[in-house]
Short mmCIF file of C-alpha atoms and ligand atoms in Angstrom, two decimals:
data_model
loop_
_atom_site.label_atom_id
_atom_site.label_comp_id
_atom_site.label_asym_id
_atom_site.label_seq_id
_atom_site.Cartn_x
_atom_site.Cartn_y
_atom_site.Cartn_z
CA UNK A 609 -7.73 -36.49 -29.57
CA UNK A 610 -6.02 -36.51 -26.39
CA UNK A 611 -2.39 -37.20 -25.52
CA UNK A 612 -1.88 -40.39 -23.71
CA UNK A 613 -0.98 -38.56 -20.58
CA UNK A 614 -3.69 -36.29 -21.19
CA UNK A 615 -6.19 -39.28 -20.73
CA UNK A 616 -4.76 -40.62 -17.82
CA UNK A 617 -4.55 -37.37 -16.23
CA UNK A 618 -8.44 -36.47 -17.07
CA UNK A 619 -9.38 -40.08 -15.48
CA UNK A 620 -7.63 -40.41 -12.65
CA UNK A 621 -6.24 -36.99 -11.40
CA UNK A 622 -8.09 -34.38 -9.70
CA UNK A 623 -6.43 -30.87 -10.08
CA UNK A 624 -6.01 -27.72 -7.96
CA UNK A 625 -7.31 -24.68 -8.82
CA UNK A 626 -9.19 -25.92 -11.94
CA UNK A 627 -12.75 -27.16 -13.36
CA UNK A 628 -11.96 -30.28 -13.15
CA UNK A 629 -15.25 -30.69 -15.59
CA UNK A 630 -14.35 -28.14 -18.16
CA UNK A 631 -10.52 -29.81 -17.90
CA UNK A 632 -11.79 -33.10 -19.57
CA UNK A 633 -13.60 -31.09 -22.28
CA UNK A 634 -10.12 -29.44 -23.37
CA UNK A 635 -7.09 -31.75 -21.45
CA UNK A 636 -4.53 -30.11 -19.34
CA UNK A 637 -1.63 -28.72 -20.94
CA UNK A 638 1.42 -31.34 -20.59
CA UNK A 639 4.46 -29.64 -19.60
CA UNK A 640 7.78 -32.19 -20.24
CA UNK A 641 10.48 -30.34 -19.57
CA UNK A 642 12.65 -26.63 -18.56
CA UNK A 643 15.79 -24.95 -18.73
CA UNK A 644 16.54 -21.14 -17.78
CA UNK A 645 13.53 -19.17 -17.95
CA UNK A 646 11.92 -22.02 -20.49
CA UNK A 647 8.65 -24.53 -19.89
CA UNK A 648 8.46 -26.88 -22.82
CA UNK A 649 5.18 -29.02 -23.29
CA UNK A 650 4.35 -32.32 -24.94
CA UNK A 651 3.46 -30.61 -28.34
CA UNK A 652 7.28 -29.57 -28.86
CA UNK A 653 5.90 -25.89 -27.61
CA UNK A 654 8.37 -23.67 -26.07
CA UNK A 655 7.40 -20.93 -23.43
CA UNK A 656 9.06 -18.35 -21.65
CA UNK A 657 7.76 -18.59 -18.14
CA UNK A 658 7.09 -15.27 -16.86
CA UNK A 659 5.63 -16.21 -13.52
CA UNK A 660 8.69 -18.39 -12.71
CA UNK A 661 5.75 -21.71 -11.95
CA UNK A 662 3.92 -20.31 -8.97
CA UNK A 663 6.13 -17.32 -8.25
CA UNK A 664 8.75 -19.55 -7.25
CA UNK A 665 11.80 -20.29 -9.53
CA UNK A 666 14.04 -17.07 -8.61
CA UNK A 667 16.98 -19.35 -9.79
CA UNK A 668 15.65 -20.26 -13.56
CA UNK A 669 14.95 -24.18 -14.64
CA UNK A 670 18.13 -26.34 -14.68
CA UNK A 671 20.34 -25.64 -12.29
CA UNK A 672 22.25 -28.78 -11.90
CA UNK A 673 24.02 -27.92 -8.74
CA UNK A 674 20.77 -28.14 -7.27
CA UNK A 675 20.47 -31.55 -8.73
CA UNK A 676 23.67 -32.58 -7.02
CA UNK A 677 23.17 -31.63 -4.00
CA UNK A 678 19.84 -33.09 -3.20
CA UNK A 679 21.49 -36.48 -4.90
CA UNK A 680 23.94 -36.35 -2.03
CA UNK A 681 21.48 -36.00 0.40
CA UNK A 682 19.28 -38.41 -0.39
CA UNK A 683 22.35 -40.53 -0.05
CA UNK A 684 23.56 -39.29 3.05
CA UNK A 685 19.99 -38.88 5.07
CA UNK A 686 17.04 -38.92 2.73
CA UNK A 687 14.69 -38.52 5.60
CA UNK A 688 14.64 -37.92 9.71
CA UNK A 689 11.74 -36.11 11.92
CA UNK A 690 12.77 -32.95 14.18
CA UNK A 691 10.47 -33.87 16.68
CA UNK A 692 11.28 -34.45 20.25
CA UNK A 693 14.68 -33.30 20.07
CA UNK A 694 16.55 -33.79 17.48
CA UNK A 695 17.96 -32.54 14.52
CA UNK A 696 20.74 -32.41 11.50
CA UNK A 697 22.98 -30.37 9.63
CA UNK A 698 21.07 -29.26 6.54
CA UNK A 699 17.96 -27.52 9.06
CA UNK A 700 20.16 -26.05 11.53
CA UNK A 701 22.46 -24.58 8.59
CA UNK A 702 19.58 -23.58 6.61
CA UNK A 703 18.19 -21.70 9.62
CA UNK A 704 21.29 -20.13 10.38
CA UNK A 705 21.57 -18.78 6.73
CA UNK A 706 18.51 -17.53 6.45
CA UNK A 707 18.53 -15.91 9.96
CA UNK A 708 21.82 -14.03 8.43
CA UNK A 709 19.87 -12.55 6.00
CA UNK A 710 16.73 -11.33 7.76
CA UNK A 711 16.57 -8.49 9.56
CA UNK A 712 18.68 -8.20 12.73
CA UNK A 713 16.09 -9.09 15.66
CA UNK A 714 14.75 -12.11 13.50
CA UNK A 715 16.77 -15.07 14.64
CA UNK A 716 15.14 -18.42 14.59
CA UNK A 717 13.25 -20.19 12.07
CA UNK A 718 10.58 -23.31 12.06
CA UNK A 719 10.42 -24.98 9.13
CA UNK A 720 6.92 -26.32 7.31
CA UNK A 721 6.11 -27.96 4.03
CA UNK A 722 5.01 -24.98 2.49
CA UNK A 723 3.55 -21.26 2.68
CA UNK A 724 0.24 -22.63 3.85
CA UNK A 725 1.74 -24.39 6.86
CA UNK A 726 3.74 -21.50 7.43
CA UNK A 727 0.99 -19.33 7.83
CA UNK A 728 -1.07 -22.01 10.15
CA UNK A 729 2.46 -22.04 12.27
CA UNK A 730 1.79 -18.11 12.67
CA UNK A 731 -1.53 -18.56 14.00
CA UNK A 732 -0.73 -21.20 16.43
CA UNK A 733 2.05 -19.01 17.67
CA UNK A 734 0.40 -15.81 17.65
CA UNK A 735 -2.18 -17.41 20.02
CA UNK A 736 0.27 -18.92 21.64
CA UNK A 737 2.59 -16.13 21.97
CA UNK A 738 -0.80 -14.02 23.79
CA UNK A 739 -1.64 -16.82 26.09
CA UNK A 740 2.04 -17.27 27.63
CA UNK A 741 1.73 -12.93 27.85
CA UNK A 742 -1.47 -13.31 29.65
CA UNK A 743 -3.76 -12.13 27.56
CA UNK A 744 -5.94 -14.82 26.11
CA UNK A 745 -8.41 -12.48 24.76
CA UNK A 746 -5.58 -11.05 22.07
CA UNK A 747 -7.12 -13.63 19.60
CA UNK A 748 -8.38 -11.84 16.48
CA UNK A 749 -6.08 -11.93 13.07
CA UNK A 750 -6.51 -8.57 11.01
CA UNK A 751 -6.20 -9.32 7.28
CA UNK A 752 -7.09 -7.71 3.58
CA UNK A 753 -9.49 -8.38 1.21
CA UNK A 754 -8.43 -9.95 -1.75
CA UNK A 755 -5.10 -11.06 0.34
CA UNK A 756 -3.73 -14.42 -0.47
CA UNK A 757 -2.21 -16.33 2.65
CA UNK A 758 -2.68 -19.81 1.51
CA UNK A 759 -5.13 -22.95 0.45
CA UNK A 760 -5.04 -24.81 4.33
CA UNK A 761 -8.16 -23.69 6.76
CA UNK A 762 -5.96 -21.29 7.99
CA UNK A 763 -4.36 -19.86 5.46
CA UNK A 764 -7.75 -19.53 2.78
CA UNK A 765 -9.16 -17.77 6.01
CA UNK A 766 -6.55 -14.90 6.30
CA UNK A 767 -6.48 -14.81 2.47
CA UNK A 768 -9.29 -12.65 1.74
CA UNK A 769 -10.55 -14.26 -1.66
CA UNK A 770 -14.20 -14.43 -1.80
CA UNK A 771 -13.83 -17.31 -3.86
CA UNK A 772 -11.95 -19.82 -1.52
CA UNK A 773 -14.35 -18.37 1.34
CA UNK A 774 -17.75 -19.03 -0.36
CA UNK A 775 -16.56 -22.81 -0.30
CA UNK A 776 -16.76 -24.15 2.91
CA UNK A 777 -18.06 -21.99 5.01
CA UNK A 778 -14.57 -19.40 5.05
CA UNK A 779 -13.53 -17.77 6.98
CA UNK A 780 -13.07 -19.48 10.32
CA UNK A 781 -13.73 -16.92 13.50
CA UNK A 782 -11.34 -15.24 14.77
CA UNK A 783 -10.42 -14.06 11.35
CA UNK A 784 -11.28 -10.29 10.08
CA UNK A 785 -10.71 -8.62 7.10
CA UNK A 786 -10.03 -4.93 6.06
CA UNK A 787 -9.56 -2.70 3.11
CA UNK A 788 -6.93 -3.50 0.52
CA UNK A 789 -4.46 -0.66 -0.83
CA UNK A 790 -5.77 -0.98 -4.53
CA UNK A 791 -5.46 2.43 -5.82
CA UNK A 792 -6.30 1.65 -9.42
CA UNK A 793 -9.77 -0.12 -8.63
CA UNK A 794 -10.73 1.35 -5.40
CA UNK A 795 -9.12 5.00 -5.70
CA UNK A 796 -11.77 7.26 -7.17
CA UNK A 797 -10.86 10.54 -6.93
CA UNK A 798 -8.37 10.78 -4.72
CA UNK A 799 -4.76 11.06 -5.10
CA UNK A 800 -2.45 7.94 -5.00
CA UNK A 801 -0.94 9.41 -1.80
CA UNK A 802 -4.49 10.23 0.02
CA UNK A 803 -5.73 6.76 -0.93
CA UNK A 804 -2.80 4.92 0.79
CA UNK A 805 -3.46 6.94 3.75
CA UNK A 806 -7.17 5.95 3.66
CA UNK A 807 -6.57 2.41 3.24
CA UNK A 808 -4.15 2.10 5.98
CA UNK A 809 -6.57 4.05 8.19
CA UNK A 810 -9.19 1.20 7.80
CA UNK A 811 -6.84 -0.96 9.86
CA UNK A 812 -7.05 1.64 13.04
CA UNK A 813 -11.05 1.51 12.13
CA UNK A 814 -10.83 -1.95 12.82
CA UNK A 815 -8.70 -2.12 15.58
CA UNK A 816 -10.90 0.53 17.65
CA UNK A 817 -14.34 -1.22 16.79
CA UNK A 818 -12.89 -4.80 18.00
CA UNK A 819 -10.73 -3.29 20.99
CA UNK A 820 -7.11 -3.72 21.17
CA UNK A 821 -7.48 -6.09 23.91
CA UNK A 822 -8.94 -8.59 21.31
CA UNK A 823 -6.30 -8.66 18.42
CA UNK A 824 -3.50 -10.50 18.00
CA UNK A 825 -1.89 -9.75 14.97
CA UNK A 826 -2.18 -7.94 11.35
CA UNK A 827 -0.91 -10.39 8.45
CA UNK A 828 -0.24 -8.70 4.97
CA UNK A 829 1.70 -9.36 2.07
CA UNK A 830 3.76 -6.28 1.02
CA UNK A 831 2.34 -6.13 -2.27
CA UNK A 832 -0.07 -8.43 -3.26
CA UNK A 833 0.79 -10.98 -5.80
CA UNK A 834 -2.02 -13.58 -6.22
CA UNK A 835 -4.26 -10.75 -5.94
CA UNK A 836 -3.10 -9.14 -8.87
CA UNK A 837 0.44 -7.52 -8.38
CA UNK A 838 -1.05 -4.46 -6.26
CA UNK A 839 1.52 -2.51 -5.04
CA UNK A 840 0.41 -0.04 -2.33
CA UNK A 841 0.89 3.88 -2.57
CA UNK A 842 3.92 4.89 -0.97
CA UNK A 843 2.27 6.57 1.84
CA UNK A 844 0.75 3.10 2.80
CA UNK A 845 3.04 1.26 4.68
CA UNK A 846 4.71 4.43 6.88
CA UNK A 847 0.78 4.94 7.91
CA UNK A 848 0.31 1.19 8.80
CA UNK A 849 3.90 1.25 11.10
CA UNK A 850 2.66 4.68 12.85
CA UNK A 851 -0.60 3.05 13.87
CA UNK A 852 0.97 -0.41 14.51
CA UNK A 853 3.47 1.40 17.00
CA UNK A 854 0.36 2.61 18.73
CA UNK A 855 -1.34 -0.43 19.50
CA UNK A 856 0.46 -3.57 20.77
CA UNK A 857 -0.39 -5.83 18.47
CA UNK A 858 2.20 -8.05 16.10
CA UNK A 859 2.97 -7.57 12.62
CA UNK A 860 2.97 -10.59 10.11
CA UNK A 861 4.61 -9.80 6.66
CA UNK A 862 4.04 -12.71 4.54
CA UNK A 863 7.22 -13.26 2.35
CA UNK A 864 5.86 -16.08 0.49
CA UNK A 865 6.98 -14.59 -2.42
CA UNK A 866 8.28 -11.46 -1.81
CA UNK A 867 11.12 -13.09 0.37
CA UNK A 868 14.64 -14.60 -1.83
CA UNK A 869 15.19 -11.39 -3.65
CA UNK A 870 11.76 -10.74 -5.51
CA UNK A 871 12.48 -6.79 -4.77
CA UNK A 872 16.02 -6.51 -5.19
CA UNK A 873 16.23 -7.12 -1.71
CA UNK A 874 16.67 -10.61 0.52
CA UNK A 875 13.26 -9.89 2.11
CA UNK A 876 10.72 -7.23 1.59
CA UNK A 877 10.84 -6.09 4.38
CA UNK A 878 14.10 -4.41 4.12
CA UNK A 879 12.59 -2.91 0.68
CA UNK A 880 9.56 -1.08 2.69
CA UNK A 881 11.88 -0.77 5.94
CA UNK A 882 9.39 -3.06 7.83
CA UNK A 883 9.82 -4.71 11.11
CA UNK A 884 7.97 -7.94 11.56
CA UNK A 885 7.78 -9.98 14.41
CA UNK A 886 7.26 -13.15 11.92
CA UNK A 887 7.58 -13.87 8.39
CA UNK A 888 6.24 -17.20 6.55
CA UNK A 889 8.01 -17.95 3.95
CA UNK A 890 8.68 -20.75 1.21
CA UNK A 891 8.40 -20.20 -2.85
CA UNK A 892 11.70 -18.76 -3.88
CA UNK A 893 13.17 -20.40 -0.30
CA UNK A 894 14.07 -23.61 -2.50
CA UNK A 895 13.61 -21.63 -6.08
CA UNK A 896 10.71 -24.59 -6.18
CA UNK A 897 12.94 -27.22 -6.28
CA UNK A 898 11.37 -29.08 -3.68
CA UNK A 899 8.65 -27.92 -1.13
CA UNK A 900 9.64 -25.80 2.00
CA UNK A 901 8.40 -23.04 3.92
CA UNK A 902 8.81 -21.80 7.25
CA UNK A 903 8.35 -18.97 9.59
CA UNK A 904 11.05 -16.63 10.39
CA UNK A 905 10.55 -15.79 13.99
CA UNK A 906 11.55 -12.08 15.87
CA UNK A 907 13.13 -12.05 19.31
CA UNK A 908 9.95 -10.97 21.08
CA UNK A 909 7.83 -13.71 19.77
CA UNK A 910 10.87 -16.43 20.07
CA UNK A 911 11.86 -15.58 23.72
CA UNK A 912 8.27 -15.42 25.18
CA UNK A 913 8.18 -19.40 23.18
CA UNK A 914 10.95 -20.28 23.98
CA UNK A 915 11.60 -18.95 28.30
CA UNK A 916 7.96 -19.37 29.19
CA UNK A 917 6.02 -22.01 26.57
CA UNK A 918 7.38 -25.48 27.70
CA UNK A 919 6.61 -27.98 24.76
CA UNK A 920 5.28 -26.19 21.63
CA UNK A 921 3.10 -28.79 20.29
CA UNK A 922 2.93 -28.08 16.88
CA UNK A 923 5.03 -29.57 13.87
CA UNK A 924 4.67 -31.66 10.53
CA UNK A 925 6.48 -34.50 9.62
CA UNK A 926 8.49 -33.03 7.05
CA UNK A 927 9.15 -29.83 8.95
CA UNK A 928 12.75 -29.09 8.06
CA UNK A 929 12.83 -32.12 5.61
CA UNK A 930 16.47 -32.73 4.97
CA UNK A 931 16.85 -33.12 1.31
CA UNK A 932 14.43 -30.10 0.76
CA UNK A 933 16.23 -28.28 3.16
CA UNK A 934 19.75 -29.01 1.78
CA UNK A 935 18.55 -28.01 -1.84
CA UNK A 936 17.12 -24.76 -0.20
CA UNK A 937 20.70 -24.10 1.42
CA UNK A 938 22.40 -24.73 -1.87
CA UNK A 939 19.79 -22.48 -3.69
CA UNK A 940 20.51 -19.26 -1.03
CA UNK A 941 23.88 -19.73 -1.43
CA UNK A 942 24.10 -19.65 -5.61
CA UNK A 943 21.88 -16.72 -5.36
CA UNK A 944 24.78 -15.62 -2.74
CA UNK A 945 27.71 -16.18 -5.40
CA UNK A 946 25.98 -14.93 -8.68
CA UNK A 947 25.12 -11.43 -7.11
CA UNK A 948 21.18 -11.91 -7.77
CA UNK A 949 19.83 -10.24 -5.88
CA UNK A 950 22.13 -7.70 -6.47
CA UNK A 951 21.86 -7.67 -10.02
CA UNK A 952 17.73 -7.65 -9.61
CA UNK A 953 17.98 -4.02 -8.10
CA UNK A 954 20.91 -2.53 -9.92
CA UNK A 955 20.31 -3.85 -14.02
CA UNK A 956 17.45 -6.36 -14.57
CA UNK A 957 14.07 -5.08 -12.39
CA UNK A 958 15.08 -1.37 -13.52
CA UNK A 959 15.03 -2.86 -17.28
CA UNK A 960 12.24 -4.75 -17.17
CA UNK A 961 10.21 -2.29 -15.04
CA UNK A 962 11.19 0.21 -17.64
CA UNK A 963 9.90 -1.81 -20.37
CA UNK A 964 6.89 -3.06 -18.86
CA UNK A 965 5.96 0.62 -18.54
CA UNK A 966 6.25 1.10 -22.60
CA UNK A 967 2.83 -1.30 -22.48
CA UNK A 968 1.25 1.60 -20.70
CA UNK A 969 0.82 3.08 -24.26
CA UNK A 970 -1.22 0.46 -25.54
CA UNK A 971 -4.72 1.22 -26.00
CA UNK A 972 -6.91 -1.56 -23.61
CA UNK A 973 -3.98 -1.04 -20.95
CA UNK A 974 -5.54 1.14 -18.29
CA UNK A 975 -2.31 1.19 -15.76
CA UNK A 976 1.09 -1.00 -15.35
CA UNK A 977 2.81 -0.90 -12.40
CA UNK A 978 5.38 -3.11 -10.47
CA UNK A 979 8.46 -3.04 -8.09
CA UNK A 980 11.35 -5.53 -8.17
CA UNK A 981 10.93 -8.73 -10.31
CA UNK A 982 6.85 -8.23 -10.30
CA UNK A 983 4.51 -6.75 -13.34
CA UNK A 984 0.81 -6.14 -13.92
CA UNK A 985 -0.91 -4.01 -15.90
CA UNK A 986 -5.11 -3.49 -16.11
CA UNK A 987 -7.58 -4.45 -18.90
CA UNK A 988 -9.77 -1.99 -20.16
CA UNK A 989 -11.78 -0.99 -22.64
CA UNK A 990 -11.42 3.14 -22.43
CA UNK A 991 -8.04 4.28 -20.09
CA UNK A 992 -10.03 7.56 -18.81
CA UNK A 993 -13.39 5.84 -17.79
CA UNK A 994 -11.57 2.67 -16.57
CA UNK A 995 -14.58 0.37 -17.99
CA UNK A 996 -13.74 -3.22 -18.54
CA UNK A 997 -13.33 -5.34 -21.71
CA UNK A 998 -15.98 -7.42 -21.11
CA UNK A 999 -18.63 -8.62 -18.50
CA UNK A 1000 -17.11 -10.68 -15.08
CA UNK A 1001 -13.21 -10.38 -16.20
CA UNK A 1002 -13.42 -13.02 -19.33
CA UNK A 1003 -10.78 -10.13 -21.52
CA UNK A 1004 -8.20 -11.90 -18.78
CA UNK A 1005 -9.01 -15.52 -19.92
CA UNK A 1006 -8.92 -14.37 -23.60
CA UNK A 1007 -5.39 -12.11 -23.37
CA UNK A 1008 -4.01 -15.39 -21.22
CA UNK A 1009 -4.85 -17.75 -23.81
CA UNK A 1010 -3.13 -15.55 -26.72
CA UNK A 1011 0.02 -15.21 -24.62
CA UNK A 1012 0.12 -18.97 -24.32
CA UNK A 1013 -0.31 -19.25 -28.03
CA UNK A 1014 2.18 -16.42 -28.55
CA UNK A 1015 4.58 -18.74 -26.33
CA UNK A 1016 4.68 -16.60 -23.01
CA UNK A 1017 3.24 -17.27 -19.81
CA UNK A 1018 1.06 -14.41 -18.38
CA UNK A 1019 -1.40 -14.96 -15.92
CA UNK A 1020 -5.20 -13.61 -15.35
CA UNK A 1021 -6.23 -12.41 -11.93
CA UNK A 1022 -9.34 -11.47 -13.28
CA UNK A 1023 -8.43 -8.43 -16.00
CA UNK A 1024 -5.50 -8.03 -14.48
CA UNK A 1025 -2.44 -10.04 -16.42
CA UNK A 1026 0.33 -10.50 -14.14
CA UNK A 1027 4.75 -11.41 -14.41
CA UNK A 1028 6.97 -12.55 -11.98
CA UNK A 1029 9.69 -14.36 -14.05
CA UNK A 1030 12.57 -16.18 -12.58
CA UNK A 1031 15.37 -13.42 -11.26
CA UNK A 1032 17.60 -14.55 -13.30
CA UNK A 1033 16.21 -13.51 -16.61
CA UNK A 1034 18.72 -11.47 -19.45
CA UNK A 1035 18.16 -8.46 -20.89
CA UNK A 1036 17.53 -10.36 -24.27
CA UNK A 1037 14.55 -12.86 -22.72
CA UNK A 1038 12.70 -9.24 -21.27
CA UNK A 1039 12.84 -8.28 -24.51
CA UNK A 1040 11.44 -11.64 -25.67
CA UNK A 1041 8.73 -11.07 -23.26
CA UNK A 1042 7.33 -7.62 -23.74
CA UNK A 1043 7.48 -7.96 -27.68
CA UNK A 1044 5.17 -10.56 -27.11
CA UNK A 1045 2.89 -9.26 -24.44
CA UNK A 1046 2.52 -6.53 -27.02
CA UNK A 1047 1.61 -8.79 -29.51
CA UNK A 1048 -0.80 -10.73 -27.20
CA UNK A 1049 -2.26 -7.11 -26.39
CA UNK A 1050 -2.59 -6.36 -29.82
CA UNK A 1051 -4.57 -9.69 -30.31
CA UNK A 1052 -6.96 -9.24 -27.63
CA UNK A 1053 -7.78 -5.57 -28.73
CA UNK A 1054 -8.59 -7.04 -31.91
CA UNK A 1055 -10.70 -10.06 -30.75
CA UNK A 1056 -12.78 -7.23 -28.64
CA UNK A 1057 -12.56 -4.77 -31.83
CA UNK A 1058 -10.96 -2.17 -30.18
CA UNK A 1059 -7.96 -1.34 -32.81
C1 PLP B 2156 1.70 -19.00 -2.44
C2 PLP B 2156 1.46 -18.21 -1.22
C3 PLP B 2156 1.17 -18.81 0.01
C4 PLP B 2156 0.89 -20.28 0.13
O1 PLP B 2156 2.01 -21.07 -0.15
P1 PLP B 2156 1.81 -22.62 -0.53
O2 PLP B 2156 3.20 -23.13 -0.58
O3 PLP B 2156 1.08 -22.67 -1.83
O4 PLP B 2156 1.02 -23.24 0.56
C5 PLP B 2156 1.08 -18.01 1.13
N1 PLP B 2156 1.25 -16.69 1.05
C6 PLP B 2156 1.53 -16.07 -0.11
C7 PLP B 2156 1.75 -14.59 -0.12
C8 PLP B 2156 1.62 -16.80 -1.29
O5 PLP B 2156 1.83 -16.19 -2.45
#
């Protein structure tokens, strides 16, 4: 009944994010293989993979130059610490590329293992940064609800998922958490324009009940992704710079997966005109090829480190890693050479956002939206009312597994389904993937009996 692997897997492997109990009722899905935008699993199934793995393969499955040059490295120097002084090519020449590409006063990286790390590297410098300013008491991190930061102490603590926080005792002090800029669910009544305001107001609400004296920092994605693709009103982030700008306190835009061209832009940022004094990032850093993150730091935060802090002790063992690191390199600099990032803003995120929009018509869809290389659309069972499909979000789990079967990955964050596929997608695989979203739609309306 189950694949060989399937066994082995249920026995001896515990998985992330997953009933581990339900998992060896029904086996994991076995994937074998990928090329382009393509997952292929051990039943010969073929699936367009429109969340690029975890948000992460901007350059598409395949890419054999990648291949290469990790080969090469591994040859060369699979493996040296950058502790206690010393380095190598592939980290200093990965943090001078991506240095080029952030904005102007962002000029040194540190390198992690991942977006997690990178975010526990922000709070130890944050702190850090306060303490070397003289004032200790600038401690507190402001974060979202329903933000997603990471799966480390740290990072589940700034996310602002109930369900990470309920186990083990999450979040950790120090840690608050305000409202999130989710017109469609949280909007009533007011206008998509009024709302952002509002939302971004909470943060000044915050900041004046817990003193200015006592923050450190506000972290925020600039649109949520595991949250459910929520991309704030436009009057949302100009209201969160003009009360930033009023308060001295730092700005942390997570690029986890916003950064690499997501938005037709290198970074974010640049897309919402931000100016952070650090940004994690890691995902689309390698395209996934092999795990890195880091923290891109600003000028303030680097030369208060850097003239006043002495040792910063703080690092991981593959910090900078030099195979990942060289595979990261070669991965900037193909999305360099093909125009990507280029190409997402001018031709392929207008197309698909365009066609994504067409799903707007469909009867359970409630609202699509998106920017860049992102998609979601709502669940619902009557568009005016905005009630849901059915009771505690299961319409997600039930569209999900009909896009599987319909050979596209979608993903559930709760009736929300969500895209991100690889940058690199044509104009013939978006097509591909909205004929069979509409299918899948089609399916679930019928499943519910709403046709
Ligand atoms: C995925 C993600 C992280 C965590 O990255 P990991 O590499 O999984 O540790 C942090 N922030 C955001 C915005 C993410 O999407």
């Amino acid at each position: 009944m189950y694949s060989e692997l399937q066994q082995i897997d249920i026995d001896h492997h515990f998985t992330p994010f997953s009933d581990n109990k339900e998992l060896a009722d029904n086996g994991s899905r076995v994937i074998t293989h990928a090329k382009g935008v393509y997952i292929y699993d051990e039943n010969g199934n073929k699936l367009l993979d429109a969340m690029a793995g975890l948000w992460c393969v901007n350059l598409g499955y395949g890419r054999q130059e990648l291949v290469d040059v990790a080969t090469a490295q591994m040859t060369e120097l699979p493996y040296y610490n950058l502790f206690f002084k010393t380095t190598h090519a592939p980290a200093a020449k990965l943090a001078e590329k991506i240095t080029s590409l952030a904005p102007a006063h962002m000029n040194k990286v540190f390198f992690t293992g991942s977006g997690s790390e990178a975010n526990d590297t922000v709070f130890r410098m944050v702190r850090r940064f306060w303490d070397l300013e003289g004032k200790p008491s600038k401690k507190t991190f402001i974060s979202r609800e329903n933000a997603y930061h990471g799966s480390t102490v740290v990072g589940a603590s700034l996310g602002g998922m109930g369900y990470m926080h309920e186990q083990g005792d999450l979040p950790i002090a120090g840690v608050e958490h305000i409202d999130q800029p989710y017109y469609f669910k949280e909007g009533d009544g007011l206008t998509p324009e009024a709302f952002g305001i509002k939302a971004a107001q909470s943060l000044e609400a915050k900041i004046l009940e817990l003193g200015e004296e006592n923050i450190a920092a506000f972290i925020a994605e600039p649109f949520q992704g595991a949250g459910g693709v929520i991309v704030p009103p436009t009057t949302y982030w100009p209201e969160i710079k003009r009360i930033l700008a009023k308060y001295d306190i730092l700005l942390v835009v997570d690029e986890v997966i916003s950064g690499f061209g997501r938005t037709g832009e290198w970074f974010a940022s640049q897309y919402y005109d931000l100016t952070p004094d650090l940004m994690p990032i890691a995902k689309g850093l390698s395209s996934g090829y092999l795990p890195i993150g880091g923290v891109i730091v600003g000028d303030r935060v680097a030369t208060t480190l850097i003239e006043k802090g002495g040792d910063f002790n703080h690092g991981f063992t593959y910090s900078g890693h030099p195979v990942a690191a060289s595979v990261a390199l070669k991965n900037i600099e193909l999305l360099e050479a093909e125009g990507v990032v280029e190409r997402v803003k001018n031709d392929i995120s207008p197309y698909l956002q365009k066609r994504w929009l067409e799903l707007a018509e469909h009867p359970i869809v409630g609202e699509t939206r998106g920017l860049g290389m992102v998609a979601g659309l709502e669940l619902v069972k009557d568009k005016t009312t905005k009630e849901r499909i059915a009771p505690e979000c299961k319409a997600g789990g039930v569209c999900r597994d009909y896009s599987m079967a319909n050979g596209l990955i979608m993903r559930p964050c709760g009736d929300t389904m969500i895209i991100s596929p690889p940058l690199v997608i044509s104009h013939a695989e978006v097509d591909e993937l909205i004929e069979k979203a509409k299918k899948t739609l089609d399916q679930t309306a019928e499943f519910y009996n709403l046709l």
